[in-house]
Short mmCIF file of C-alpha atoms in Angstrom, two decimals:
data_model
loop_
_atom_site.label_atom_id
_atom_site.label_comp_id
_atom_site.label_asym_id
_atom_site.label_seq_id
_atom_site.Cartn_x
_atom_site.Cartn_y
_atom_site.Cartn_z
CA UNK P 7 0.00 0.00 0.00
CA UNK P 8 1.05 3.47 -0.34
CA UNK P 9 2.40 4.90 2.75
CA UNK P 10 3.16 8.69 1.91
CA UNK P 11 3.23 10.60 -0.60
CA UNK P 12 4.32 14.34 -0.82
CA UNK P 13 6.19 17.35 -2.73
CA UNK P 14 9.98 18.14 -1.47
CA UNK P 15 10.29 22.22 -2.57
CA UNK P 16 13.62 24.26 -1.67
CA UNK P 17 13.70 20.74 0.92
CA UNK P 18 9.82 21.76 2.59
CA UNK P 19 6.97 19.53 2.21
CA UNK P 20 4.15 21.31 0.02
CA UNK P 21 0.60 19.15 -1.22
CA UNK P 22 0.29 17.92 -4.77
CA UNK P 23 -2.10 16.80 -7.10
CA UNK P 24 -3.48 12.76 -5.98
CA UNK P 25 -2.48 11.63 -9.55
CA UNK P 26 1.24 10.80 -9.66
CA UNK P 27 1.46 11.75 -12.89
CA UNK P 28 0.29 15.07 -12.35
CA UNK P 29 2.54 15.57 -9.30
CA UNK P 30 5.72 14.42 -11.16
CA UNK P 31 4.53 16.63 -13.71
CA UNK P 32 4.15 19.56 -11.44
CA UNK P 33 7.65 18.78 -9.52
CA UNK P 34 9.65 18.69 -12.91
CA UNK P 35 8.02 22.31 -14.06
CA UNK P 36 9.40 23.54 -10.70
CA UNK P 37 12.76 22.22 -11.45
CA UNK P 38 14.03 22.53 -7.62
CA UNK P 39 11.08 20.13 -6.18
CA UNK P 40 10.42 16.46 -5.90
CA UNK P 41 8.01 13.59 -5.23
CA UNK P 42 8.23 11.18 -2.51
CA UNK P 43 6.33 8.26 -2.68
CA UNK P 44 6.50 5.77 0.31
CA UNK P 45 5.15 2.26 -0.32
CA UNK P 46 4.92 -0.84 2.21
CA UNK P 47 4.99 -4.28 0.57
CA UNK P 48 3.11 -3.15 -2.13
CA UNK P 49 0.39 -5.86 -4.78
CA UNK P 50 1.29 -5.99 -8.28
CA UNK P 51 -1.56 -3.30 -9.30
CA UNK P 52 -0.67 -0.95 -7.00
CA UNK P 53 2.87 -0.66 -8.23
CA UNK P 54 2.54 -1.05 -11.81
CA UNK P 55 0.70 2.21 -11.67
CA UNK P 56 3.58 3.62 -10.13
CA UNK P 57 5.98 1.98 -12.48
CA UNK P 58 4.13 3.20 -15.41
CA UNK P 59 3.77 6.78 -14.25
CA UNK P 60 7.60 6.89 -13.65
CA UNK P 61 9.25 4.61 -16.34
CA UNK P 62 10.46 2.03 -13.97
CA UNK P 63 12.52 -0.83 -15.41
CA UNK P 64 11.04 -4.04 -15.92
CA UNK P 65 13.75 -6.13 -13.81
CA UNK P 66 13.76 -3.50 -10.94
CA UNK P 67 9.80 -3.68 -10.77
CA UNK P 68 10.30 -7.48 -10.98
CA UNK P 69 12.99 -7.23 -8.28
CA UNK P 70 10.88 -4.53 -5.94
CA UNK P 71 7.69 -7.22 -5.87
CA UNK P 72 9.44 -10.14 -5.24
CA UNK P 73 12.13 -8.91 -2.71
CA UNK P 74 14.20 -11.51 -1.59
CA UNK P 75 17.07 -9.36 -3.17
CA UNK P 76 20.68 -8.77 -2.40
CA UNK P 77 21.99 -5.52 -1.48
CA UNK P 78 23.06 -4.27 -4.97
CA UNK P 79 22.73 -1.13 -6.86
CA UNK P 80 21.86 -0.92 -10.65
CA UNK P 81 21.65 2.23 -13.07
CA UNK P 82 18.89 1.76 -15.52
CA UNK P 83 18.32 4.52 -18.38
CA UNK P 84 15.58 6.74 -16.56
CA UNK P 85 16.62 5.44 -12.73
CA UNK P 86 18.82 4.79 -10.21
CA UNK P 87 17.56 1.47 -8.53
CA UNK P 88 19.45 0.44 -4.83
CA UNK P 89 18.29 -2.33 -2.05
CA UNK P 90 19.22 -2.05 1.16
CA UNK P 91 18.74 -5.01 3.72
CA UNK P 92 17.84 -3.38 7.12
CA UNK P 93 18.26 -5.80 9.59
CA UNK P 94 16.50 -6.06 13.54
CA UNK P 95 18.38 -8.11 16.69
CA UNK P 96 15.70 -9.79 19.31
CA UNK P 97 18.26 -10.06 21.66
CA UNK P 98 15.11 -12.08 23.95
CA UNK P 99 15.11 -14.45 21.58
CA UNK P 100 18.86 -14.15 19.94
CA UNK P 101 17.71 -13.71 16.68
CA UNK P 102 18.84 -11.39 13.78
CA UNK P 103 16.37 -10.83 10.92
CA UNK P 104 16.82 -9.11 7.52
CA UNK P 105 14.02 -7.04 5.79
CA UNK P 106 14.70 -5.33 2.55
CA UNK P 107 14.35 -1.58 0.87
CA UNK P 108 14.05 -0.83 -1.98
CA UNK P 109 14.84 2.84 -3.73
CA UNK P 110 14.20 4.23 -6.98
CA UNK P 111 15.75 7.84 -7.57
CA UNK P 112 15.56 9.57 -10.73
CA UNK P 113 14.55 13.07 -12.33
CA UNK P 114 13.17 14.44 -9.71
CA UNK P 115 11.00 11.78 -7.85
CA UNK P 116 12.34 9.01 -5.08
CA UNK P 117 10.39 6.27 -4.74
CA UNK P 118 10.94 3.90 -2.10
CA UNK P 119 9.56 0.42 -1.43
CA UNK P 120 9.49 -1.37 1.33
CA UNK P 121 9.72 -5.88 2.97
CA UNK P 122 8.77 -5.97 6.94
CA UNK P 123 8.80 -3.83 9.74
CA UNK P 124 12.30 -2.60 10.65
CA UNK P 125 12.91 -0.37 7.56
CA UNK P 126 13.96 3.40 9.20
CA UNK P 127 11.50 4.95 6.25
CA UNK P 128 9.19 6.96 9.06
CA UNK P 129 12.09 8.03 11.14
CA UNK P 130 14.13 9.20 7.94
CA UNK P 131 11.50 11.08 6.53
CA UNK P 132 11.35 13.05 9.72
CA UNK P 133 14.23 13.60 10.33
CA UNK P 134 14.38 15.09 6.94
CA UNK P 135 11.41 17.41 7.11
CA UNK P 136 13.10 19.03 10.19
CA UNK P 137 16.16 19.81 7.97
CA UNK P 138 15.03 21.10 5.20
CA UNK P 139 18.54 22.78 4.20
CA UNK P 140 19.39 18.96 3.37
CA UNK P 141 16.50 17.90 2.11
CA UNK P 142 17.03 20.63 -0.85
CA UNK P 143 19.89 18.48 -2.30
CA UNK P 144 16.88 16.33 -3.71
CA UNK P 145 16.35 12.83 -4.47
CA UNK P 146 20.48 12.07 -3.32
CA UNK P 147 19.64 13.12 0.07
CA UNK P 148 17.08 10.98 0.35
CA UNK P 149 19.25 8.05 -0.76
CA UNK P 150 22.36 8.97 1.44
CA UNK P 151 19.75 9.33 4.70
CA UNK P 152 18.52 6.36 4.04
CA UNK P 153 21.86 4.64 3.37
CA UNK P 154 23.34 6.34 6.99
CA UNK P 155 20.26 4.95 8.64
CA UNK P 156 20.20 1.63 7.50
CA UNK P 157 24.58 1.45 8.24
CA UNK P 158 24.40 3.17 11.31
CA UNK P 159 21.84 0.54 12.50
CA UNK P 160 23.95 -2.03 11.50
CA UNK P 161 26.48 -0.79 13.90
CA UNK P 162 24.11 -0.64 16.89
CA UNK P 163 23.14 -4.31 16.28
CA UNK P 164 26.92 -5.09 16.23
CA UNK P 165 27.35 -3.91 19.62
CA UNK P 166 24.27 -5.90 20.86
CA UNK P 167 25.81 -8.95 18.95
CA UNK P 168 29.22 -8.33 20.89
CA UNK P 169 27.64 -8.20 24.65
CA UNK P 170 26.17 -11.41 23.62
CA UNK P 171 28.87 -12.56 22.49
CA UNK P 172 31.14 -11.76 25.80
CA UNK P 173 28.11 -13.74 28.20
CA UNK P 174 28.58 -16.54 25.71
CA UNK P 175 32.42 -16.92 26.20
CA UNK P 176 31.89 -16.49 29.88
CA UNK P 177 29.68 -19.43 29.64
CA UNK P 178 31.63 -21.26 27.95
CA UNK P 179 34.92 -20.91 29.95
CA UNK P 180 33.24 -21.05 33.24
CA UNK P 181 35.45 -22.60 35.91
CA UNK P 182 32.45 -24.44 37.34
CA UNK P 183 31.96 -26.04 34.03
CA UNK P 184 28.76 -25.11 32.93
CA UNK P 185 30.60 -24.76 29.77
CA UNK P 186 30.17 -28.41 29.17
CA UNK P 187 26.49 -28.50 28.91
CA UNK P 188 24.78 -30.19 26.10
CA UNK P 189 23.35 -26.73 25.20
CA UNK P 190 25.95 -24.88 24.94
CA UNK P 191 27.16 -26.03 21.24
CA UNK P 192 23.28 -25.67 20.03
CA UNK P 193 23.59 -22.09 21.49
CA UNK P 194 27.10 -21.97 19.60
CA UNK P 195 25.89 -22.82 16.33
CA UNK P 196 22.60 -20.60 16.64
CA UNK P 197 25.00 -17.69 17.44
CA UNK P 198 27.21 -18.10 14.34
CA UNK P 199 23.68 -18.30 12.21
CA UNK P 200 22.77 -15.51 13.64
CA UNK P 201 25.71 -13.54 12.54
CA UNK P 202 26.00 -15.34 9.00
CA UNK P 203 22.18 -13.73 8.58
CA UNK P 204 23.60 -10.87 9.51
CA UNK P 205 27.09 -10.88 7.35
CA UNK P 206 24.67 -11.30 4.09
CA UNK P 207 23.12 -7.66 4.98
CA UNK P 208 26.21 -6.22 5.11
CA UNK P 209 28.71 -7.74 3.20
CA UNK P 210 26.85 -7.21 -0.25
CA UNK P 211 26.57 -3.43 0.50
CA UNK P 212 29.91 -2.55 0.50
CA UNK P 213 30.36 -2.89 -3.31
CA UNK P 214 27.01 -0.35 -4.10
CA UNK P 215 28.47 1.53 -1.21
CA UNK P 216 31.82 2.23 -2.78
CA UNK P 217 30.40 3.32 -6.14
CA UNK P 218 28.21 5.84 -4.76
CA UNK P 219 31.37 7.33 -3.31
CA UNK P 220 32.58 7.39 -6.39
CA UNK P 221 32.31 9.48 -9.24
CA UNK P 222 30.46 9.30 -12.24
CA UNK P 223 26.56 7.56 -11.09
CA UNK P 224 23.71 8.77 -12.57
CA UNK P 225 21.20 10.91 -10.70
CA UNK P 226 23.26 11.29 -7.83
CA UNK P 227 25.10 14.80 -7.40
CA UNK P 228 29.11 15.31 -6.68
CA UNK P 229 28.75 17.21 -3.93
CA UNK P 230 27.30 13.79 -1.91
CA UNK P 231 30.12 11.68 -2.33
CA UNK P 232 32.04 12.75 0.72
CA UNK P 233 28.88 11.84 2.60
CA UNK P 234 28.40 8.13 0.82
CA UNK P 235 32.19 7.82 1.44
CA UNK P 236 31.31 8.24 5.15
CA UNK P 237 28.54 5.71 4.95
CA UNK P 238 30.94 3.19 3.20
CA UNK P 239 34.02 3.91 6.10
CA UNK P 240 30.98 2.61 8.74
CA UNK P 241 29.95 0.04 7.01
CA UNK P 242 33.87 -1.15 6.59
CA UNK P 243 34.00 -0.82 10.19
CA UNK P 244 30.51 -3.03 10.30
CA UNK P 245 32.28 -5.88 8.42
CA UNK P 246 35.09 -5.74 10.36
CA UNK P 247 33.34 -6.61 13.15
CA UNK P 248 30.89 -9.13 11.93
CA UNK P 249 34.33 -10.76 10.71
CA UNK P 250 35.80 -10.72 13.83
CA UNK P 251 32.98 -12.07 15.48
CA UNK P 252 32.66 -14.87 13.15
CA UNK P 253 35.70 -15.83 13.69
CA UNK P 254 35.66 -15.45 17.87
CA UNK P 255 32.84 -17.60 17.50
CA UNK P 256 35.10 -20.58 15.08
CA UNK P 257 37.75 -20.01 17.99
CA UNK P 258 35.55 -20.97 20.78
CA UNK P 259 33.39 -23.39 19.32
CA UNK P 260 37.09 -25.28 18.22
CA UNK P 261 37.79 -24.40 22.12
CA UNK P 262 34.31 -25.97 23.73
CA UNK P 263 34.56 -29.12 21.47
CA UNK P 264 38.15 -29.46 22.63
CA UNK P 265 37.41 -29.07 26.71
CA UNK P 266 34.27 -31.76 25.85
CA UNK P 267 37.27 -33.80 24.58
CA UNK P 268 39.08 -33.28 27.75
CA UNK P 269 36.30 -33.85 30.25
CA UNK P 270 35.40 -37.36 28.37
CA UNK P 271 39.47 -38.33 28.78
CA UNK P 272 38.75 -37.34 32.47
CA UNK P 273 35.60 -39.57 32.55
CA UNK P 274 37.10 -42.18 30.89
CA UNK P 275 40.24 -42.20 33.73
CA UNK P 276 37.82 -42.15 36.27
CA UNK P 277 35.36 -44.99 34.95
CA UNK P 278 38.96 -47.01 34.45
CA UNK P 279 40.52 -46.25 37.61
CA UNK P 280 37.15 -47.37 39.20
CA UNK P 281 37.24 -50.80 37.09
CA UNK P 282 40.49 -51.74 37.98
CA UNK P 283 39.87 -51.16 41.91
CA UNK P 284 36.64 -53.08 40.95
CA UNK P 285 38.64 -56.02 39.43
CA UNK P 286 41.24 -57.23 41.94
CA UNK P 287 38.33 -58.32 44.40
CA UNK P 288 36.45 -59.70 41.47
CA UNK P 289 39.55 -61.46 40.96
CA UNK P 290 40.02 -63.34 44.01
CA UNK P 291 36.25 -64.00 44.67
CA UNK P 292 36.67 -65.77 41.17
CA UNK P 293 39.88 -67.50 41.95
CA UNK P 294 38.14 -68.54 45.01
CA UNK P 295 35.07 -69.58 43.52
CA UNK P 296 36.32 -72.03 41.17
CA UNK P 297 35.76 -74.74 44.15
CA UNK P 298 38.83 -76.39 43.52
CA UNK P 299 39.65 -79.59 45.97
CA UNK P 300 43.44 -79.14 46.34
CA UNK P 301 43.72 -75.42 47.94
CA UNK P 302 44.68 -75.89 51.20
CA UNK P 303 44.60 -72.55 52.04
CA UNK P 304 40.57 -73.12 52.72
CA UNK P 305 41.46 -75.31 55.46
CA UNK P 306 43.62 -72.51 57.48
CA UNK P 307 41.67 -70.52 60.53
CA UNK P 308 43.07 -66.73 58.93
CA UNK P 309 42.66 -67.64 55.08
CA UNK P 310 39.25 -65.54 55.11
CA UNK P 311 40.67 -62.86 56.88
CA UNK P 312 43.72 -63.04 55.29
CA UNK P 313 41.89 -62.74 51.81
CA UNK P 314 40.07 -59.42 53.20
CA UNK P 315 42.87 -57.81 53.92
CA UNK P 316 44.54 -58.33 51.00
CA UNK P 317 41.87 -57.53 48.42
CA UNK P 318 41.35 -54.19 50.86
CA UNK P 319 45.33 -52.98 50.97
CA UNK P 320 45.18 -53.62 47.04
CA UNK P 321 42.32 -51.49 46.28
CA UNK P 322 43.77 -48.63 48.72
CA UNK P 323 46.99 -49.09 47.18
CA UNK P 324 45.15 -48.71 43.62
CA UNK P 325 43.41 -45.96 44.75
CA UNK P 326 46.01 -44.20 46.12
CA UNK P 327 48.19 -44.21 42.83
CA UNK P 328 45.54 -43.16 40.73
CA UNK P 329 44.82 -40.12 42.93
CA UNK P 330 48.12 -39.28 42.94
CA UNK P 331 48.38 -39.43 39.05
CA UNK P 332 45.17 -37.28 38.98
CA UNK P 333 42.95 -39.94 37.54
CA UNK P 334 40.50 -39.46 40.76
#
């Protein structure tokens, strides 16, 4: 459906005409105004009126309905066409999720689709309309707000992703040795697929990123690229530390599978220890249980306490070298 929908003059909002046509029309004769249409997941009807009114491309209309897009940016004849992946951390539930934005600049309109909840459109456009001294760059201010929004989210779920990050390695090297819970790898492996969701929002961006800060893209003024080359330095520092937590989180999964290894070696000393104490009794009971007729030693008065004693010194004696060799 169609969210907003207004006239950006000298960067203040003025009413249009209700026919899109009509208000592109009326922006362009200005030549220092433009339209700003907001959509939210919008059918196939609704935004092939739009598309006609502004020459959309084919492929980028295709793209805008069907989301499920990378972050990319593509220059089409009458448009610039960009996606943006905003993404939202439920730090309840540990869980990163990805929605998608979609922009189309060109002469003198913006339009700007948008997949889910967590896209900064409202805020943007606010934050806009109280600065109208930027808003006057036109439809590239609108596209670099956006852009900073979208990365400097990015670097607040980061942060969140770190802290988590921290009470996971504290769980996991835990002197009491919680660590070794049967939970705790689950948790691992939800954590990196967590932060692989949110690599593929970021990673892809730094390529469309890096061009706007470039020279030479259509529809997009000179004067901005200082400003997209800001966006791209956060979002560098972004992927830095999505890499770095990716691989914190290879380093102590490797370390948690290796102190499982060591605890089952422990086990395994212990449960052998404890058999071998186990076996010299069941040893003599079974020599003695054979009910031989020559053993004359079942005739003496002190055989059966004799016996005790023995099988009891060689289990203390068992038990006392495996403590000292740490195996109890």
């Amino acid at each position: 459906m169609i969210v907003d929908c207004a006239i950006y003059q000298d960067g203040r909002r003025t009413e249009g005409p209700g026919d899109f046509s009509e208000a592109l029309a009326q922006a362009r004769r200005s030549g220092d105004a433009f339209l700003w249409i907001g959509l939210h997941e919008p059918t196939e009807e609704e935004f092939g009126r739009v598309s006609q009114d502004f020459g959309l491309h084919p492929l980028a209309v295709e793209d805008a309905l069907r989301a499920h897009q990378r972050p990319k940016l593509e220059v089409y004849d009458d448009s610039l066409f960009a996606v943006l992946k905003p993404v939202v951390y439920e730090p309840h539930h540990d869980t990163v999720s990805a929605d998608e934005l979609m922009i189309f600049i060109g002469d003198s309109f913006v339009v700007t689709v948008r997949h889910g909840e967590s896209a900064p459109l409202a805020d943007v456009r606010s934050r806009l309309e109280a600065e109208p001294e930027i808003l006057a760059h036109g439809p590239t201010a609108v596209l670099y707000a956006i852009s900073d929004a979208v990365v400097d989210h990015y670097i607040d779920v980061a942060g969140e992703l770190q802290v988590d990050l921290e009470e996971l390695e504290t769980e996991v090297f835990a002197p009491s040795g919680s660590g070794g819970s049967s939970n705790t790898a689950a948790s691992i492996y939800t954590f990196k697929r967590q932060v692989l969701e949110f690599r593929r929002a970021t990673g892809p961006l730094t390529a469309p990123m890096t061009r706007l800060a470039g020279a030479g893209v259509p529809f997009v003024h000179q004067e901005a690229q200082p400003f997209f080359r800001d966006v791209a330095d956060h979002l560098t520092r972004v992927n830095e530390q999505v890499e770095g937590l990716d691989r914190l989180l290879s380093d102590i999964l490797s370390a948690h599978l290796a102190q499982m290894g060591v605890r089952q070696n422990d086990d395994m000393r212990k449960i052998s220890a404890w058999a071998a104490m186990a076996a010299v009794p069941t040893m003599v009971a079974g020599i003695y249980g054979m009910n031989f007729d020559h053993m004359p030693e079942l005739h003496w008065a002190w055989t059966y306490p004799s016996v005790i004693l023995f099988m009891t010194v060689a289990v203390l004696g068992l038990h006392r070298l495996f403590k000292r060799r740490g195996w109890l």
